[in-house]
Coordinates of C-alpha atoms and ligand atoms in Angstrom, one line a residue:
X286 CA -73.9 10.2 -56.9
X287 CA -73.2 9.4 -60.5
X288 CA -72.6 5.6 -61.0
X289 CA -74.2 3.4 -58.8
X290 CA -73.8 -0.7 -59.4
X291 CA -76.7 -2.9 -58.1
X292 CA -76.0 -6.3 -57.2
X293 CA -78.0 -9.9 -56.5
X294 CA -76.7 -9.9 -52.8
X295 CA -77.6 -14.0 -52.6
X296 CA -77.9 -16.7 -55.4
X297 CA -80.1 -14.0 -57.7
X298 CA -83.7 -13.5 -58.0
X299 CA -83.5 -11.0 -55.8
X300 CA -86.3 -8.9 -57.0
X301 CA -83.4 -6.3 -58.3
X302 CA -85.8 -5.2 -61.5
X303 CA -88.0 -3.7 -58.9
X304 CA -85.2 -1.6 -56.9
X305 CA -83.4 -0.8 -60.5
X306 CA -86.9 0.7 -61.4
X307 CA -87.1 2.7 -58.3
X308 CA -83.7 3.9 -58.7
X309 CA -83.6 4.7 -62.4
X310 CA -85.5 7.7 -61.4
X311 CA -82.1 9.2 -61.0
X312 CA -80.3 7.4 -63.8
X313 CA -79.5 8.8 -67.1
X314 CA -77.7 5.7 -68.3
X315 CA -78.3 2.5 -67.7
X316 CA -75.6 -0.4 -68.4
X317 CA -75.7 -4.8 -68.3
X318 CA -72.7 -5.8 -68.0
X319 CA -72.4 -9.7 -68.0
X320 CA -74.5 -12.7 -68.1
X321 CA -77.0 -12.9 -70.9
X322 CA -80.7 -14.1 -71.2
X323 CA -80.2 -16.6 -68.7
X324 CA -81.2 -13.5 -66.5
X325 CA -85.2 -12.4 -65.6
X326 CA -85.7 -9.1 -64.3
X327 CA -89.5 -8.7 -63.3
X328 CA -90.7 -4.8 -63.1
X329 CA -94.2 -4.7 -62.5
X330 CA -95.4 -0.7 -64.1
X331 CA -98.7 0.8 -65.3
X332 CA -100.5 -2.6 -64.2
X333 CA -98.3 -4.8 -66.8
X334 CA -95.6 -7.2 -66.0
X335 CA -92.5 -6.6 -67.9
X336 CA -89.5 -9.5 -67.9
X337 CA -86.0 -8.5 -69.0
X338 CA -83.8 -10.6 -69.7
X339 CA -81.0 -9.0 -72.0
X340 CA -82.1 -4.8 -71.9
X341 CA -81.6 -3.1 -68.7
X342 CA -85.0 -3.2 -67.0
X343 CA -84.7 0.3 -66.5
X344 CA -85.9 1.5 -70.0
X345 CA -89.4 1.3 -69.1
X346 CA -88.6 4.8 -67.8
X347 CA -89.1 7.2 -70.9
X348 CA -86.3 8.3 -72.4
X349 CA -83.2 6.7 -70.5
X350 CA -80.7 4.8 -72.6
X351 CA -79.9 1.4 -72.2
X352 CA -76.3 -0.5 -72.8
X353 CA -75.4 -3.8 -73.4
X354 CA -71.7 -3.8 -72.4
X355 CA -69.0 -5.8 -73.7
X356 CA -69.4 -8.6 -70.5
X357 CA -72.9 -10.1 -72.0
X358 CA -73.4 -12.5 -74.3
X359 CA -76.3 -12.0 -76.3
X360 CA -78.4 -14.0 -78.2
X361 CA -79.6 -12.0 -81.1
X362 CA -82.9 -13.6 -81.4
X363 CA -83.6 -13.0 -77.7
X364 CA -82.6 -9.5 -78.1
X365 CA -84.9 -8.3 -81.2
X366 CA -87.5 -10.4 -79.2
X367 CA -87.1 -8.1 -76.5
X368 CA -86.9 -5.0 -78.3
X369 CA -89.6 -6.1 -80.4
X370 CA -91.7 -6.0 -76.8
X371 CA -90.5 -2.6 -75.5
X372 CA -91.3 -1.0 -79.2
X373 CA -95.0 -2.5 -78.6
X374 CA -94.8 -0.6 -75.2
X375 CA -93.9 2.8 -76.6
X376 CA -90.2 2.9 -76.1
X377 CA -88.1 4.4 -78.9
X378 CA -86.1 1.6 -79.2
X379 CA -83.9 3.1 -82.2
X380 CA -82.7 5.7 -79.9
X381 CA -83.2 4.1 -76.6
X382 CA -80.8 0.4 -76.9
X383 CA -77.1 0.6 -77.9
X384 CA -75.0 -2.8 -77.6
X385 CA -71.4 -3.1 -77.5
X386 CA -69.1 -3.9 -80.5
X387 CA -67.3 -6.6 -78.3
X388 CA -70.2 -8.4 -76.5
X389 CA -70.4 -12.0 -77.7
X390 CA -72.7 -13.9 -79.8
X391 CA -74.5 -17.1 -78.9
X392 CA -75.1 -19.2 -81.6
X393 CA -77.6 -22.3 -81.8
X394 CA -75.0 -24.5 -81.0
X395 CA -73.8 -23.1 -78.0
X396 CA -77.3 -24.3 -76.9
X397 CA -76.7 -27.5 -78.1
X398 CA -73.3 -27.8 -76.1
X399 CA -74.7 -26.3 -72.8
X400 CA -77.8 -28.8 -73.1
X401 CA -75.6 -32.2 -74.0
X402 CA -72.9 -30.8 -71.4
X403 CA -75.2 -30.9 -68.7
X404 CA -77.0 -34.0 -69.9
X405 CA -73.4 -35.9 -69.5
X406 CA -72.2 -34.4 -66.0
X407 CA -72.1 -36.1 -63.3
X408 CA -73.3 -33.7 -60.9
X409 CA -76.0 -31.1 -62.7
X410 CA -75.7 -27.6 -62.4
X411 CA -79.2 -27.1 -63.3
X412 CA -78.2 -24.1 -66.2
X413 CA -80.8 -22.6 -67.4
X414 CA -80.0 -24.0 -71.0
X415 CA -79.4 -21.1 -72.8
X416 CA -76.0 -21.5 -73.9
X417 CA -74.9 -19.4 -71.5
X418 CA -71.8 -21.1 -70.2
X419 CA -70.5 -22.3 -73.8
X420 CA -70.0 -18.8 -75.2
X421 CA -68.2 -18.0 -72.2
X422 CA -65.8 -21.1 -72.7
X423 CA -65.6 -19.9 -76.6
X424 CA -64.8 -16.2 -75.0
X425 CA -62.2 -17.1 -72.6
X426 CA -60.4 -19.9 -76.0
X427 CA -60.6 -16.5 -78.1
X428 CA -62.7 -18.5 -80.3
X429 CA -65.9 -16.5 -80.0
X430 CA -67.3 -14.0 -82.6
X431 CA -68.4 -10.9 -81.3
X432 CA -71.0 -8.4 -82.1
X433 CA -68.7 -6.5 -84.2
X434 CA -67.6 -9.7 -86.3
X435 CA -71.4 -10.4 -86.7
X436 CA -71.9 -7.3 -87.9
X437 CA -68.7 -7.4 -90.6
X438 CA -70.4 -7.5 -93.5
X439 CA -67.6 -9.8 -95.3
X440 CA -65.6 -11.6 -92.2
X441 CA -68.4 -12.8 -90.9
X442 CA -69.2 -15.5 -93.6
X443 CA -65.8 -16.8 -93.0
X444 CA -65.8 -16.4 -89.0
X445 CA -68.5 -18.4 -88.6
X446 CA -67.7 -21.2 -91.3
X447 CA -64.5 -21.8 -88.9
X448 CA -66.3 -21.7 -85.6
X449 CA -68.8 -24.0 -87.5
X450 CA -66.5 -26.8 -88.2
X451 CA -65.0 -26.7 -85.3
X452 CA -68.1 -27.4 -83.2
X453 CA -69.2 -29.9 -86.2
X454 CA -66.0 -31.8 -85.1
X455 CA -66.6 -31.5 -81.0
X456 CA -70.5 -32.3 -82.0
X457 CA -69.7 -35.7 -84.0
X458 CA -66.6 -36.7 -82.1
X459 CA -68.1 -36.3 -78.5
X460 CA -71.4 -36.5 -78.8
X461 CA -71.9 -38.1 -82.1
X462 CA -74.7 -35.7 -82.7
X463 CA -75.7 -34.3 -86.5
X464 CA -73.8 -31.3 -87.4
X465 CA -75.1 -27.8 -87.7
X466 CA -76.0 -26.4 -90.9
X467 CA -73.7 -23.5 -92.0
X468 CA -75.7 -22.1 -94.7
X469 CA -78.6 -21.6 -93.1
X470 CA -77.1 -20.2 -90.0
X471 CA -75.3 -17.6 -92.1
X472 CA -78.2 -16.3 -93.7
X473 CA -80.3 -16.4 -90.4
X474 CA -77.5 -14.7 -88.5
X475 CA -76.9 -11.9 -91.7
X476 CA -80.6 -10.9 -90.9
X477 CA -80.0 -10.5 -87.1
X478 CA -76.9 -8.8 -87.8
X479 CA -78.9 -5.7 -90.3
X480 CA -81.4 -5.1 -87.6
X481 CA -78.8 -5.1 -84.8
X482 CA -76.5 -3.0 -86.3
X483 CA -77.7 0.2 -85.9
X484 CA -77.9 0.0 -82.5
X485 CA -73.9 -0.8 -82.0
X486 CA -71.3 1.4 -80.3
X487 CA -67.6 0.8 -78.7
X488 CA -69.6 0.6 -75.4
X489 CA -66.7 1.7 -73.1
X490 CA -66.0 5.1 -75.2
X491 CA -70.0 5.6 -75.2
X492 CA -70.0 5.7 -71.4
X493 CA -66.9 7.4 -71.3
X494 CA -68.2 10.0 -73.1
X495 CA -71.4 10.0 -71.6
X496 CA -70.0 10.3 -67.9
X497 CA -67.5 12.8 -68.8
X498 CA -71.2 15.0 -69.5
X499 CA -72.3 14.3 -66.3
X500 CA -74.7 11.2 -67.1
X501 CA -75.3 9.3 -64.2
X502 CA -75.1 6.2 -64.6
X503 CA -77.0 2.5 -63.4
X504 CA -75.3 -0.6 -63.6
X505 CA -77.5 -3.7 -63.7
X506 CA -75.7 -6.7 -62.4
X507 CA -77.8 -10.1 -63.6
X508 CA -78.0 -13.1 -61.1
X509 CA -76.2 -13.0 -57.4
X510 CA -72.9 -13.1 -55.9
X511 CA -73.3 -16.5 -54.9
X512 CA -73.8 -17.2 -58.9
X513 CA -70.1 -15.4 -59.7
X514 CA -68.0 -17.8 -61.2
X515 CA -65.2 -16.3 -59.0
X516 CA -66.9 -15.8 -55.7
X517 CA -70.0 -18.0 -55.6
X518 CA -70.9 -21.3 -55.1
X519 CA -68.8 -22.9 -57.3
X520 CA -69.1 -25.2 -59.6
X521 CA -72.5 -24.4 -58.9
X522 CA -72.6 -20.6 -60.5
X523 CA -72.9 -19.3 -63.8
X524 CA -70.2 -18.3 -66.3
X525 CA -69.5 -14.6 -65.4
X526 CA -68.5 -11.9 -63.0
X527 CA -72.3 -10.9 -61.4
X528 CA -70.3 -9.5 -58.7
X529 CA -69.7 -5.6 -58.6
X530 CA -66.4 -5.5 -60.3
X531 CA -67.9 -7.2 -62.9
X532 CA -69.2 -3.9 -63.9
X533 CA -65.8 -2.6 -64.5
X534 CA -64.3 -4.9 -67.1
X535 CA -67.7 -6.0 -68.6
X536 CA -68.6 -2.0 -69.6
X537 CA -65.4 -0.8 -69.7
X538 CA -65.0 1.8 -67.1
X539 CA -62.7 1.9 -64.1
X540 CA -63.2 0.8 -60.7
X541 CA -62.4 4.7 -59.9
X542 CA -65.7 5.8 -61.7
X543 CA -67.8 3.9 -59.5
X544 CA -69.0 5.8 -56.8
X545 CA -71.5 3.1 -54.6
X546 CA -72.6 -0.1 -54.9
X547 CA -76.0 -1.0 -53.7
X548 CA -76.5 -5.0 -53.2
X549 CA -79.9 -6.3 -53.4
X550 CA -81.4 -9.1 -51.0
X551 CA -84.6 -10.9 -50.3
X552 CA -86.1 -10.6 -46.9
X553 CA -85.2 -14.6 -47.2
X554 CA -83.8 -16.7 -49.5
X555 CA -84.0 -18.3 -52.4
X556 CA -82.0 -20.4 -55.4
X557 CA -83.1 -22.1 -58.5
X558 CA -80.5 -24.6 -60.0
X559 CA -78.5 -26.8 -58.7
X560 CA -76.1 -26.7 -55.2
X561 CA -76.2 -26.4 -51.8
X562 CA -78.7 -23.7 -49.5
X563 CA -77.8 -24.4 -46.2
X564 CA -81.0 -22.9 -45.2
X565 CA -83.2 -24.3 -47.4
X566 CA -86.8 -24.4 -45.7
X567 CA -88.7 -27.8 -44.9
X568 CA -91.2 -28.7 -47.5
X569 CA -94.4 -27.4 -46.0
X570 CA -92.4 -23.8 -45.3
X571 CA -91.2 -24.5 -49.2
X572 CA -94.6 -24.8 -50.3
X573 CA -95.9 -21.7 -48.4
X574 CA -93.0 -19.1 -49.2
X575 CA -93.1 -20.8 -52.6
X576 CA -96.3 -19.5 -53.4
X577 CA -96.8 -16.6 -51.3
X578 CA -93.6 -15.2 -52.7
X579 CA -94.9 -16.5 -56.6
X580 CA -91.3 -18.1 -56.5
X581 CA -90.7 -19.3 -60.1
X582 CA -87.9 -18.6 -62.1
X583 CA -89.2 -15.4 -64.4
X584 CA -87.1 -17.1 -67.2
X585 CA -87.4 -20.8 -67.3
X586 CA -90.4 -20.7 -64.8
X587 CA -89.0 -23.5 -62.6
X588 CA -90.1 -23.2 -58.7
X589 CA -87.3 -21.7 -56.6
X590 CA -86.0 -23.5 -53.2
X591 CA -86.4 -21.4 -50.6
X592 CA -85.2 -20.4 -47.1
X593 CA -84.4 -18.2 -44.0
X594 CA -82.3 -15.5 -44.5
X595 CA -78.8 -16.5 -44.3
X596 CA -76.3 -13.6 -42.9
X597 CA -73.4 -15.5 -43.4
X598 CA -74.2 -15.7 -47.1
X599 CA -75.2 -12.1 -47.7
X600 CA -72.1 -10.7 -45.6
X601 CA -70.0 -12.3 -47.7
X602 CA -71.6 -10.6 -50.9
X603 CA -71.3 -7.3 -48.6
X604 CA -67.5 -7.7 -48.2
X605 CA -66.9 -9.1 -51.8
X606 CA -69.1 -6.3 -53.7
X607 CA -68.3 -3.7 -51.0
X608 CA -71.5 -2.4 -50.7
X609 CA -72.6 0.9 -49.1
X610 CA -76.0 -0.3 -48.6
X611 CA -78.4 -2.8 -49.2
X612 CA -82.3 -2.9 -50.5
X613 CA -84.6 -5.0 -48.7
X614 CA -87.0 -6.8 -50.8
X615 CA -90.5 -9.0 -50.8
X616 CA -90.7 -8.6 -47.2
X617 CA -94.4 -8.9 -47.1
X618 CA -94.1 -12.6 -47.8
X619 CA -92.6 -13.2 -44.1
X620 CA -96.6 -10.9 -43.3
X621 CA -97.8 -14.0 -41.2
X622 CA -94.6 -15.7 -40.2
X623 CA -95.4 -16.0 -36.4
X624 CA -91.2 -16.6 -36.2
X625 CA -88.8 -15.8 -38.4
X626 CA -85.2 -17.0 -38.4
X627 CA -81.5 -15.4 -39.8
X628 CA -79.2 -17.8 -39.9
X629 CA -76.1 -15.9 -38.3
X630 CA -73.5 -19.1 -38.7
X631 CA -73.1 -22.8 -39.7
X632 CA -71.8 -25.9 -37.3
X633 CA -69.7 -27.8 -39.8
X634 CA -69.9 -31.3 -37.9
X635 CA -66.9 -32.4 -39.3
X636 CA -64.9 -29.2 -39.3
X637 CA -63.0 -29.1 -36.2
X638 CA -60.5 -31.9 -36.7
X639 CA -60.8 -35.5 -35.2
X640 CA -64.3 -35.4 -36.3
X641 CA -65.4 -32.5 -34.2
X642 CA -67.5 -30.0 -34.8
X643 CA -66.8 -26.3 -35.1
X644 CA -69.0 -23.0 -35.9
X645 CA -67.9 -21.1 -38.7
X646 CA -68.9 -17.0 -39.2
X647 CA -67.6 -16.9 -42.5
X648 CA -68.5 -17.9 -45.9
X649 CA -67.0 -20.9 -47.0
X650 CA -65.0 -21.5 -49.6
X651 CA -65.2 -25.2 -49.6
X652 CA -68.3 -26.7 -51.5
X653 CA -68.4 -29.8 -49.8
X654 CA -67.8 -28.1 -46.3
X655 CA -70.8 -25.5 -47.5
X656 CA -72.5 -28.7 -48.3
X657 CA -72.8 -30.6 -44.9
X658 CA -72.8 -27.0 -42.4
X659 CA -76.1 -26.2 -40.5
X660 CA -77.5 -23.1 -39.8
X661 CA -77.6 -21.9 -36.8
X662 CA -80.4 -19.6 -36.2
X663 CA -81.1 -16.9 -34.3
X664 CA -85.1 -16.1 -33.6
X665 CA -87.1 -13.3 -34.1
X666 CA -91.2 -12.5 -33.7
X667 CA -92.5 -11.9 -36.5
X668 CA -95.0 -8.9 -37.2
X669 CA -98.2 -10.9 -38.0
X670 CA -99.6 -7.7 -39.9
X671 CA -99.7 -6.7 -43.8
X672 CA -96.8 -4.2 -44.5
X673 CA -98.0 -3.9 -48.7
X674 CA -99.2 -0.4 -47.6
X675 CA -96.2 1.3 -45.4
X676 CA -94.9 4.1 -46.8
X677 CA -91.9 4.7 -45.0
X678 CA -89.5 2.7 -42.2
X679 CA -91.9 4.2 -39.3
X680 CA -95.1 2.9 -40.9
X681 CA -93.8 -0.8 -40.8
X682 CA -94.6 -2.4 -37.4
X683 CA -92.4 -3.0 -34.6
X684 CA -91.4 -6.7 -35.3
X685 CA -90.4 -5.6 -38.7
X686 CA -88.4 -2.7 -37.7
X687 CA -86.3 -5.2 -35.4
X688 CA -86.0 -7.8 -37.9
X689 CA -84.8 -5.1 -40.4
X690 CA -82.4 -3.7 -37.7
X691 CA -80.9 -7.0 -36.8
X692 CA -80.3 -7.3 -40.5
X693 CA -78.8 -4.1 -40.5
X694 CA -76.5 -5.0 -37.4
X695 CA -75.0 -8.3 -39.1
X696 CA -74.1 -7.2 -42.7
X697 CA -72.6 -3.8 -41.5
X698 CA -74.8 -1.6 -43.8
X699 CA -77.2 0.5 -44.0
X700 CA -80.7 -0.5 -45.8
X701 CA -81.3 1.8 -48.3
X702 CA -84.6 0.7 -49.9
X703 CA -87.4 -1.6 -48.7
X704 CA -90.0 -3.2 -51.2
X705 CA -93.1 -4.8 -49.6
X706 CA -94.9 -5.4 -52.5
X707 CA -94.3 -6.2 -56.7
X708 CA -96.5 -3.2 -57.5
X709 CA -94.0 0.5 -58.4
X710 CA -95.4 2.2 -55.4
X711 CA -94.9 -0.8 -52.9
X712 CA -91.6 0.8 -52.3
X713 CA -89.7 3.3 -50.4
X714 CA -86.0 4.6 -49.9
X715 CA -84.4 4.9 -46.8
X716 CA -82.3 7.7 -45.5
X717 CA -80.2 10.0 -48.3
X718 CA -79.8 6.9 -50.9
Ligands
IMP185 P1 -76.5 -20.7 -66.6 O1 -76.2 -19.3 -66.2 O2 -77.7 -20.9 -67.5 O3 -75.3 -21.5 -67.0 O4 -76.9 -21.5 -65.2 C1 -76.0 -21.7 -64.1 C2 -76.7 -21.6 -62.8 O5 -77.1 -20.2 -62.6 C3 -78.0 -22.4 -62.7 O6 -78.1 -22.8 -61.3 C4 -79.1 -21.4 -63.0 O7 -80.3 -21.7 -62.4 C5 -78.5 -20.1 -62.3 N1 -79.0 -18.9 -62.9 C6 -78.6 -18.4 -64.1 N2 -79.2 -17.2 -64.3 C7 -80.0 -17.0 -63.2 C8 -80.9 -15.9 -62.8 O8 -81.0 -14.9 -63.5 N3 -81.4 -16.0 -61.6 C9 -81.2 -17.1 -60.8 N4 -80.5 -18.1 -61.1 C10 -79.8 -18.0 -62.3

């Protein structure tokens, strides 16, 4: 296998920095392709926590190379941040990152924007603040400026002095905020853009190249399905294609040079944000998963909502990212769980017509209907017993092999991978994957 995509397989933070670690044993290459620094990849290696949030969390590996495709936004300041981190840790960063020509560039006042935007919505999203959402809007108007315009020596005094005034005008007229200070931005930016520079490529003819050697490539998606703006929770989502063909048109390669897709879920659930969770736990479950699970956002450290496993949601991300498989993660938090739940449907009490209820197997489409369903649960005994130290599927007990089966049995795939544990070794592959 070549390319392989990972996937959030529920509303992200699904511990995917830990399975991309374990599979970038087998990577050359490895590739983000959308979202930006809104995203926290946790790899826990050599006794050190690492958070990614822009580079691939892959690169902790020695000598793998890391792309930023076209489909991430990136704040420079974030990035050399980052880089500046992994250099500290040994990696040969010169040779090791390479960023796309065409990605875009978040600028202070995209910040500003996402910030005021949410401030004056009616109904929060609960963004993580980073500008994240603006850059896409300035992407989509074909008013953004790109890596490769930030790195045009000349154009880019005059690029940005445009895109200045404009959002000088949207900052006064709307929001009848202080403008933003060209000048200074321009000279801040030209630094970014001299250290930045000689780590840009055309990122599609880089991997083009690359696969036609016979690299094999990893493709880190960032967030979930549920968080695509296409097939998640919407409006509740962020700004970009975390879904599988995502990976396609935000790296520049086609669908036919993907050969599996591998989506990532937690042995339960979780969200941060804004929107609804139909399985959302009661608060004294909240508080115990919360913790047990250390459930805080790894990039703006806000405590996650939690809940069962929900089938109907993670089927859904099956179908839509066609996975072949799925990894299994944090399942030591459900250790002392006498019971554990999957919710395998949701009564809508107000679906059926005439006010009547009806039980719905697919994922809905509808927010509002999404909003009111239950769950309904199916239960399971749980294992009562530590699994941190299982080595492989026979060395986890009984209970767990059943829940992991049932799992198995309602999504349709295969587990491929099953992490009990944030430590490297607390992890094991199932099968041929
Ligand atoms: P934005 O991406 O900052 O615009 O935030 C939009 C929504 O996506 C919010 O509910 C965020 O909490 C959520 N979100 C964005 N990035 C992540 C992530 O990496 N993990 C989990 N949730 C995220």
């Amino acid at each position: 296998m070549r390319t392989t995509v990972v996937v959030g397989a529920q509303w992200g933070d699904e511990g995917k920095g830990k399975v991309i670690d374990v599979l970038t044993e087998s990577a050359d290459i490895l590739v983000r392709y959308q979202g930006g620094h809104n995203a926290g990849h946790t790899v826990v290696a050599e006794g050190k926590e690492f958070i990614f949030h822009l580079i691939p969390s892959g690169l902790l590996h020695r000598g793998r190379v890391g792309l930023i495709g076209n489909g991430v936004v990136i704040d420079p300041e974030a990035l050399l941040e980052e880089m500046g981190r992994l250099e500290a840790h040994g990696i040969d960063v010169a040779r090791a990152v390479k960023v796309s020509d065409q990605a875009h560039v978040i600028f202070p006042y995209h910040k500003r924007l996402d910030l005021l935007e949410e401030a004056s919505r009616a109904g929060r999203i609960g963004t993580t603040g980073r500008g994240i959402g603006p850059c896409y809007v300035d992407k989509a108007a074909r008013a953004g400026l790109r890596v490769a315009d930030l790195c045009d020596g000349s154009g880019f005094a005059e690029k940005l002095k445009r895109a200045v005034a404009e959002k000088n005008r949207l900052l006064k007229r709307l929001y009848d905020e202080p403008p933003v200070a060209y000048g200074e931005l321009l000279e801040r930016y030209r630094g970014y853009a001299k250290r930045i520079a000689p780590h840009v490529v055309n990122g599609a003819r880089f991997l083009q190249e690359a696969m036609a050697k016979g690299k094999r490539v990893l493709f880190e998606g960032a967030q979930g399905t549920l968080l695509d703006v296409d097939h998640g929770t919407y409006p509740y989502v962020t700004s970009s294609n975390a879904t599988a063909g995502g990976a396609c048109t935000g790296a520049g390669v086609p669908p036919t040079a993907i050969d599996r897709v591998i989506g990532v879920v937690k042995a339960y659930t979780t969200r941060v944000g804004e929107g609804p969770l139909p399985t959302e736990f009661p608060a004294d479950l909240m508080e115990e998963i919360r913790a047990k699970g250390n459930e805080f956002g790894a990039t703006t450290g806000r405590p996650r909502r939690c809940g069962w496993f929900d089938a109907v949601v993670a089927r859904h991300a099956v179908c839509i990212n066609g996975c072949d498989a799925i990894a299994v993660t944090k399942l030591d938090v459900l250790d002392e769980m006498e019971t554990i739940q999957i919710c395998t449907g949701y009564r809508d009490p107000a679906g059926g017509g005439a006010g009547a209820a009806r039980t719905i197997r697919d994922f809905p489409s509808d927010i509002d209907c999404l909003a009111r369903c239950e769950p309904v649960y199916e239960s399971l005994p749980g294992w009562c017993r530590p699994t941190g130290e299982a080595e492989g599927f026979d060395e986890l007990p009984p209970q767990a092999q059943r829940y992991l089966k049932r799992l198995e049995a309602l999504l349709g795939v295969p587990i491929c991978l099953i992490s009990t544990g944030s430590k490297r070794e607390q992890a094991f592959k199932i099968g041929r994957w």
